[in-house]
Short mmCIF file of C-alpha atoms in Angstrom, two decimals:
data_model
loop_
_atom_site.label_atom_id
_atom_site.label_comp_id
_atom_site.label_asym_id
_atom_site.label_seq_id
_atom_site.Cartn_x
_atom_site.Cartn_y
_atom_site.Cartn_z
CA MET A 772 -6.74 -48.78 191.78
CA VAL A 773 -9.62 -51.06 190.90
CA ARG A 774 -8.99 -54.77 190.48
CA PHE A 775 -10.99 -56.89 188.10
CA SER A 776 -10.63 -60.36 186.43
CA PHE A 777 -10.02 -60.96 182.75
CA CYS A 778 -9.53 -64.41 181.33
CA GLY A 779 -8.13 -65.67 184.64
CA HIS A 780 -5.77 -62.71 185.18
CA ASP A 781 -6.11 -60.19 187.94
CA LEU A 782 -5.75 -56.74 186.35
CA VAL A 783 -6.15 -53.11 187.73
CA ALA A 784 -8.04 -50.51 185.84
CA LEU A 785 -6.52 -47.07 186.53
CA ALA A 786 -8.57 -43.94 186.38
CA GLN A 787 -5.86 -42.29 184.15
CA GLY A 788 -6.71 -44.74 181.38
CA ALA A 789 -3.95 -47.28 181.98
CA LEU A 790 -3.92 -50.95 182.99
CA TYR A 791 -1.73 -52.39 185.71
CA TRP A 792 -0.88 -56.16 185.76
CA PRO A 793 0.28 -57.02 189.26
CA ALA A 794 1.55 -60.50 188.53
CA ARG A 795 4.07 -59.03 186.03
CA ARG A 796 4.37 -55.53 187.61
CA ALA A 797 3.50 -54.39 184.12
CA LEU A 798 2.00 -50.99 183.27
CA ILE A 799 0.14 -51.04 179.91
CA VAL A 800 -0.95 -47.93 177.97
CA ALA A 801 -2.35 -47.36 174.52
CA ASP A 802 -2.45 -44.50 171.93
CA LEU A 803 -0.13 -41.87 173.37
CA HIS A 804 -0.18 -40.10 169.96
CA LEU A 805 2.96 -38.12 170.83
CA GLU A 806 3.60 -35.07 168.66
CA LYS A 807 0.01 -34.90 167.35
CA ALA A 808 -0.03 -31.16 167.76
CA SER A 809 3.12 -30.62 165.71
CA TRP A 810 1.70 -32.91 163.04
CA PHE A 811 -1.35 -30.70 162.68
CA ALA A 812 0.86 -27.55 162.73
CA ARG A 813 2.76 -28.77 159.66
CA GLY A 814 -0.66 -28.57 157.84
CA GLY A 815 -1.40 -25.12 159.12
CA GLN A 816 -3.71 -26.04 162.05
CA MET A 817 -1.88 -24.49 165.06
CA LEU A 818 -2.54 -26.29 168.32
CA PRO A 819 -0.80 -25.72 171.72
CA PRO A 820 2.55 -27.65 171.29
CA TYR A 821 2.55 -29.16 174.74
CA ASP A 822 0.70 -32.47 174.19
CA SER A 823 3.82 -34.68 174.26
CA LEU A 824 5.15 -33.01 177.50
CA ALA A 825 1.65 -33.41 179.16
CA THR A 826 1.35 -37.00 178.16
CA LEU A 827 4.88 -38.01 179.27
CA ALA A 828 4.44 -36.09 182.56
CA ASP A 829 1.25 -38.08 183.24
CA LEU A 830 2.92 -41.40 182.31
CA GLY A 831 5.92 -40.52 184.41
CA ALA A 832 3.72 -39.73 187.43
CA LEU A 833 1.86 -42.99 186.93
CA ALA A 834 5.13 -45.01 186.58
CA ALA A 835 6.36 -43.41 189.81
CA ALA A 836 3.18 -44.34 191.60
CA THR A 837 2.99 -47.96 190.36
CA ASP A 838 6.78 -48.70 190.13
CA PRO A 839 6.43 -51.13 187.23
CA ALA A 840 9.09 -53.51 186.08
CA GLU A 841 7.89 -53.14 182.50
CA ILE A 842 5.83 -50.70 180.46
CA TRP A 843 3.99 -51.82 177.31
CA CYS A 844 2.72 -49.27 174.80
CA LEU A 845 0.02 -50.80 172.52
CA GLY A 846 0.59 -48.82 169.32
CA ASP A 847 0.06 -45.29 167.98
CA SER A 848 2.55 -44.04 170.56
CA PHE A 849 3.54 -41.53 168.03
CA HIS A 850 0.98 -39.65 165.83
CA ASP A 851 3.09 -40.43 162.72
CA VAL A 852 6.41 -42.00 161.76
CA GLY A 853 8.27 -38.64 162.07
CA GLY A 854 6.86 -37.91 165.52
CA CYS A 855 9.98 -39.02 167.37
CA GLU A 856 12.29 -36.71 165.46
CA ARG A 857 9.89 -33.83 166.27
CA LEU A 858 9.91 -34.34 170.05
CA PRO A 859 11.14 -31.22 171.88
CA PRO A 860 14.24 -31.65 174.00
CA GLN A 861 12.48 -31.71 177.25
CA ALA A 862 10.10 -34.53 176.00
CA CYS A 863 13.09 -36.41 174.65
CA GLU A 864 14.77 -36.25 178.06
CA SER A 865 11.56 -37.44 179.85
CA LEU A 866 11.07 -40.29 177.42
CA ALA A 867 14.77 -41.41 177.58
CA ASP A 868 14.61 -41.47 181.44
CA LEU A 869 11.45 -43.65 181.37
CA THR A 870 12.84 -46.06 178.78
CA ALA A 871 16.02 -46.36 180.77
CA ARG A 872 14.28 -47.14 184.08
CA HIS A 873 11.96 -49.85 182.95
CA ARG A 874 11.79 -52.60 180.44
CA TRP A 875 9.93 -50.75 177.69
CA VAL A 876 8.11 -52.30 174.76
CA TRP A 877 6.60 -50.40 171.81
CA ILE A 878 3.82 -52.30 170.01
CA THR A 879 3.62 -50.76 166.53
CA GLY A 880 0.25 -49.28 165.31
CA ASN A 881 -1.17 -47.91 162.16
CA HIS A 882 0.11 -44.45 162.92
CA ASP A 883 3.58 -45.57 163.83
CA PRO A 884 4.41 -48.81 161.94
CA VAL A 885 8.10 -48.00 162.69
CA VAL A 886 9.39 -46.65 165.97
CA SER A 887 12.78 -44.88 165.88
CA GLU A 888 15.62 -46.51 167.87
CA LEU A 889 16.47 -43.05 169.23
CA VAL A 890 13.89 -43.38 171.90
CA GLY A 891 15.12 -46.74 173.39
CA GLY A 892 13.04 -49.72 174.25
CA GLU A 893 12.04 -52.81 172.24
CA THR A 894 9.76 -52.76 169.16
CA MET A 895 7.28 -55.53 168.39
CA VAL A 896 4.35 -55.90 166.02
CA GLU A 897 2.55 -57.93 168.75
CA ALA A 898 3.40 -60.19 171.60
CA GLU A 899 1.96 -63.08 173.61
CA VAL A 900 2.64 -62.59 177.29
CA ASP A 901 1.61 -65.23 179.83
CA GLY A 902 -1.34 -66.23 177.68
CA LEU A 903 -2.46 -62.67 176.79
CA VAL A 904 -1.97 -61.33 173.30
CA LEU A 905 -0.89 -57.66 173.20
CA ARG A 906 -1.47 -55.88 169.97
CA HIS A 907 -2.63 -52.44 168.64
CA GLU A 908 -5.99 -53.25 167.02
CA ALA A 909 -8.23 -56.08 168.12
CA ASP A 910 -8.63 -58.94 165.72
CA PRO A 911 -12.14 -60.26 165.59
CA THR A 912 -10.85 -63.61 164.41
CA GLU A 913 -8.48 -64.05 167.39
CA THR A 914 -9.59 -66.60 169.85
CA ARG A 915 -6.80 -66.13 172.40
CA PRO A 916 -7.33 -63.47 175.18
CA GLU A 917 -6.29 -60.12 173.77
CA LEU A 918 -5.38 -56.64 174.97
CA SER A 919 -5.47 -53.74 172.42
CA GLY A 920 -6.10 -50.15 171.84
CA HIS A 921 -6.71 -48.21 168.60
CA PHE A 922 -10.34 -47.21 169.12
CA HIS A 923 -9.96 -44.70 172.02
CA PRO A 924 -13.24 -45.80 173.68
CA LYS A 925 -15.31 -43.36 175.76
CA PHE A 926 -18.48 -43.79 177.73
CA ARG A 927 -20.96 -40.89 177.54
CA VAL A 928 -24.12 -40.44 179.56
CA HIS A 929 -26.55 -37.56 180.08
CA ARG A 930 -26.83 -36.72 183.79
CA ARG A 931 -28.70 -33.80 185.20
CA GLY A 932 -28.99 -32.20 181.75
CA ARG A 933 -25.31 -32.45 181.07
CA LEU A 934 -23.31 -34.81 178.82
CA VAL A 935 -20.68 -36.46 180.91
CA SER A 936 -17.87 -38.25 179.07
CA ARG A 937 -15.23 -40.55 180.52
CA ARG A 938 -12.60 -42.69 178.83
CA CYS A 939 -13.38 -46.35 179.50
CA PHE A 940 -12.23 -49.92 178.84
CA VAL A 941 -14.35 -52.13 176.71
CA MET A 942 -14.32 -55.79 177.76
CA ALA A 943 -15.94 -58.85 176.14
CA GLU A 944 -15.27 -62.53 176.91
CA THR A 945 -11.75 -62.61 175.38
CA LYS A 946 -11.23 -58.95 174.35
CA LEU A 947 -10.12 -55.88 176.38
CA ILE A 948 -9.69 -52.59 174.63
CA LEU A 949 -7.84 -49.86 176.52
CA PRO A 950 -8.77 -46.17 176.22
CA ALA A 951 -6.26 -43.65 174.70
CA PHE A 952 -3.67 -42.41 177.23
CA GLY A 953 -2.59 -39.37 175.20
CA SER A 954 -3.55 -35.80 176.26
CA LEU A 955 -4.70 -34.78 172.78
CA THR A 956 -6.88 -37.70 171.67
CA GLY A 957 -10.55 -37.92 170.97
CA GLY A 958 -12.57 -41.12 171.15
CA LEU A 959 -15.27 -43.37 169.93
CA GLU A 960 -18.50 -44.18 171.84
CA ALA A 961 -18.08 -47.49 173.59
CA HIS A 962 -21.02 -48.87 171.63
CA HIS A 963 -19.77 -47.75 168.25
CA PRO A 964 -20.36 -50.42 165.64
CA GLU A 965 -16.62 -50.72 164.82
CA ILE A 966 -15.85 -51.47 168.42
CA LEU A 967 -18.59 -53.98 168.65
CA ARG A 968 -17.38 -55.51 165.36
CA ALA A 969 -13.91 -55.97 166.93
CA VAL A 970 -15.14 -57.47 170.34
CA GLY A 971 -18.56 -58.96 169.62
CA SER A 972 -21.94 -57.80 170.67
CA ARG A 973 -21.79 -58.95 174.40
CA ALA A 974 -19.49 -56.38 175.80
CA GLU A 975 -19.38 -53.89 178.66
CA ALA A 976 -17.72 -50.52 179.29
CA LEU A 977 -15.61 -50.33 182.39
CA VAL A 978 -15.25 -46.97 184.01
CA PRO A 979 -12.76 -46.73 186.92
CA VAL A 980 -13.91 -44.11 189.47
CA ARG A 981 -11.89 -43.66 192.55
CA ASP A 982 -12.23 -47.01 194.35
CA ARG A 983 -15.03 -48.40 192.23
CA LEU A 984 -15.31 -49.93 188.65
CA LEU A 985 -18.53 -48.97 187.04
CA ARG A 986 -19.78 -51.42 184.48
CA PHE A 987 -22.21 -50.62 181.74
CA PRO A 988 -23.52 -53.06 179.04
CA VAL A 989 -22.96 -51.74 175.57
CA ALA A 990 -24.79 -52.65 172.40
CA ALA A 991 -25.11 -51.22 168.96
#
């Protein structure tokens, strides 16, 4: 766990790509994209159908390690509006157990504007929590401090002749974008113009590594 400060709040960047908010005992994740593989399978592109199980196993392990009172999912938790209905039984059981153990809030996203009541939890378009706005996609016009997802940021660097890629957080003065937590998600370069359009040009990529938080300035 690596602590850092954002707009007066002490937060913890987790190497798994999640955020922990100690003052609220809140675990925050973005872009699970559950049932992405089955969505592609419907179009004839067959992928291993285990992405939801892997993502929920990782989330369950992280919840067990951090013991949060509440879990916030910042949109695109399902890859499409029918994703919940396609969850395999074991994934349904895992998700039902998680939503029963914690206060669980689904923030809706562009992939999942509606979240089925079958999975439990509360559903919101966005929320303001202790001065922080939680939404799916960063709003460039928003002046309040904001947590969001959507862009799946990654930081890539060439090291010893190899391209090393790590999911990262992107932080600006009042914006913090979380990486995608899902097991079957790609990502945008942290300095991608769309990310910088959302957060402003003065931003940095935060890469949690063991007991350190590496910081890299990003620019278009």
